């Protein structure tokens, strides 16, 4: 269980890192949407490994095939299935880790939960699964664009290097101008250096992806359990390596007084707006028309090129050898994943909101 | 929509702060569970207003009535409904805020989403709704106890006053010894002073509730979207006033190297354990047998005793007057709510895990 | 599990025949709907026992209380809960059947499934639970009326007495003119006589309720598993004592040739219509604009006033004594239940259909 | 929406008759199940077209590919995806029906609901979609076998030719001995003749598939809405061309008296059994250990080889020409589909029942 996401725009993903491929079925995509294959591929390319010197050097083209649900270039309203075939999946030798539990990986827990596991590259627990989400998210994004809603994520922290500027002071689109996807060139270069030196030492480092959703209409989100930010948090925490989520004022807001934190309402022409936005665009779990913004914390990835003590399936002490290639910091590649999951949440909220009034 | 939580132990809450009362239906509570009414009442009493000088002075006894699903003291396997009747709900006069949008409340968003709203004390958006969750959570807790699982939350931060000690160094049960529910007496007294002075100034302040789940079996949680921590985060973010969630190393883990952060496996008798627990007891979305721990950030509550500029339903400028009584800091009363939501997540995970193997 | 129905207009029922009462929570009722308490009561009165000489002589007034979700006479978009309190529930003595398995009742299966059961009058398995559905259905019906959709059920068979006329030849509203709810007076009188003589002999008899849904728009129903008729069938088969469901040509259609059965399309002004309607208003699982009609078969109810051999919980042979009062034929009272369940299906389909196009 | 079935053993199907192929994702298949590809292929072969002279003469080999969820021959507990690729799908010319509404097909309703449709052979509304269900059902069947549960369907009626014998008097396995799948050779030959003559006249004819589930444990099914027979009915009514469902005494039971229809309990060694089984193995929505049996009515299929008047997408009168090949009676090929859907219901009920007791 647990492989579906969304209520009306519902996706189900399947596939393993070293099986046939990774796929997704979207049930509930409205009919008549132009399916832009080029745009889907662009998003997959932003996530794929081997993009730059600071990501893993594995090369996977991540082309995709539409299996169903599209006719004459448009969604038909029936299930839309996409497949990203794995390349050369079978050639590798995994015998060195087949019975070992890699530290802070899912090897042990999958083995215990299911009684078996696909040990080839993590199987289902591999972040490769997120390719399917990015593909589905691209379609969700196309739908949001028609409603004028934009979603832009970027890297705001790597290790202890923080982006100091608030998002309002930045040109978020410029995040794509550098390989770390930070929209502040000087900070970006520092991040890149840190990741590069971490890579050379065989180690990994964590980071934060920030995301801004703009021009969402007032009214999205379903109290009380399905508050818009609860849905966003749930979506983000389901991404591999995520350790935390905060929106609006977040953890820092804890230290504020109510008289500072409250967003006073004011008029802007006919619209009701807020003078500040500590609420992060969401009040009572419902979007209020202001920018929705949030942060997602990613741990340093577990795969490192250093030897580590561990235990194997038989309960024997062992050493997990560092070898091959690795991703020293996931956040640059996590940017499109965060956007995709945010898009899935927003589309679902948009569709659910259609039935709220007579 | 959005008023149900859980897949197999599924709760649906209903009711408003100033209607007849607040209720909950539990569908999926296993049959044969002893329903301990005293224990449910204890949990409700921990959440109820008017407990101490640092919570709101409103007095609500929060007694409850079992409407269905219990026979001869035991759950029958059929829907278990509980009702917490409101007292004296009708006597108040709300005309002064009926058409005003209180800053950082849900007045504006509910009005826009639904086209109407119950303006009496927040209606459905009131934190009073969480009483229903606490009642349901108490039943979930009884079930977890039978499996040896314990859940203990406590206040770890108020404003800028941090509890410095890690949970392992504390007697968590001692959190109940003071009115702020912080298991470190000296820090607790500082917190109480801060809340009290904030109250006197008519203002409010935020805080953090931390929670530890112990003795959960290995194997709980459903990858990929329903990872155990994603379910916990979703549950916590659905509580009123919550702005952030982190588990294990959380946002601080971002600054670590993989070689520091990875939890090395080791043997402890026949069991496989980890030497450290930055993972927070969850790997690949599945519990690994170590302690599960997480933090929940609460903003300063929006209701303050100070006048604030705002706008009314007709788009006219207005002032929301500070009057009556308020809760200067929600975290002491949020402790049982966090525990209740955690219990609901854990019971659901436990039941779902029954069907994972042949 | 299994106590919720619907996806967007989702109801959850709770309560037992001899507990506090029967209740229902509706999550997803659109905001702004006028809640007509008189209309809800009318529907409950059509279902209540003791209406006439051919139904059980138990007297239950079946008044209801709105617990939440209505403000100033309108639905607020938040959960709408209703409670029908039981009267004098505690006075009876059930010791004579507490440990006996009544033939063709749910005593044995509940005991085996749950390990215990509320033996007072059937507990949760009692048809009294359907009162909650009728109340929720009345609200659904109000919403359908706003869309011009009407639902009319009636009794078309009791024992071997068939109504010969097709629904088109009848004034369906006249079903309410007699106590058996058959819209053909002569047939109705025969049915009443049969039920009355069956009652006098302490026995029971089965029957068929037919239902016609008119003016549903084209496009309702979700292929492939949630075809409109599959939803209707699922809804009807969930009513106590139902043994079969057929729509359109039904079981009789089996004997037809395709060339007879196919409904030829034709033009009616601008509209596309069919010349015949063996499809029963549904093609490919989607409403086509024609009348939707179906039949629901009810077995003779299990409670009879005759002694029957049986077994008790200890596996001992016993006799279940016939005593008290009984409902010799459920179909007259099942008419509003069939209508209510049909209304719930149609409202849900209507809301789901809102998100199907861009 | 509507393309998923089941709660814990949840399948989602996708694909169209003339797209890339038909697929299914199973989320919730327990880990460790031997996946017998030969058995899956056998079931697909029982459903495939071109099996005999009385089914459509189209030849589709219906081989399948496992895309995910199986490792070293066993299910891993992660999503199990299967694909049945279409052959030669692109070669045909559909221009003659692209804009015409075929009578009693889903052309008109899909066009109206979705605003477009895949007109090639019915697209998603084609019965070819059921191949995916048969594949998933084969896996469900493997799991049921481990619990000793068997499912056997057979043809009991074609047009007006009824099988007179009750299932207890027949060797149900012998249904596979003839091409119509009727376990009574003489009746089978009559059915075959009727279908063959119907085929020659270019027409089609309806039929009934009966099904018996044996050795199901007591306790399956979830009252009140998810009664076991309501789930079975919902599953069957979701199969293309189905017009009715009845279980146990069904529509005929309507004419019985309660004193005849009630199944008296008796002892059989330590077990509690019933002397008769008009209940069809289900009481109060829960299996009672007796055989579960039901009938499914199929209409004459809409595709016939005769010219029919109709209307096109532009509202113009037209004629749908009879040409090509057709299936004169679907029931022989529907037998494995009925079994597959029954298996999916039973597996889901079995898994859900695991969480009902402490």
Coordinates of C-alpha atoms in Angstrom, one line a residue, chain B residues 27 36 77 79 94 144 151 153 161 190 217 223 237 317:
Chain B
X27 CA -14.7 3.2 11.9
X36 CA -11.8 3.0 29.5
X77 CA -16.1 -3.6 15.8
X79 CA -18.6 2.4 14.4
X94 CA -20.9 37.6 18.4
X144 CA -1.1 0.8 21.3
X151 CA 3.8 7.9 23.1
X153 CA 4.9 14.5 24.0
X161 CA 13.3 29.6 25.5
X190 CA 11.1 30.2 32.6
X217 CA 7.9 -2.7 16.1
X223 CA 6.2 3.4 1.1
X237 CA 0.3 19.8 10.2
X317 CA -11.8 49.0 6.8

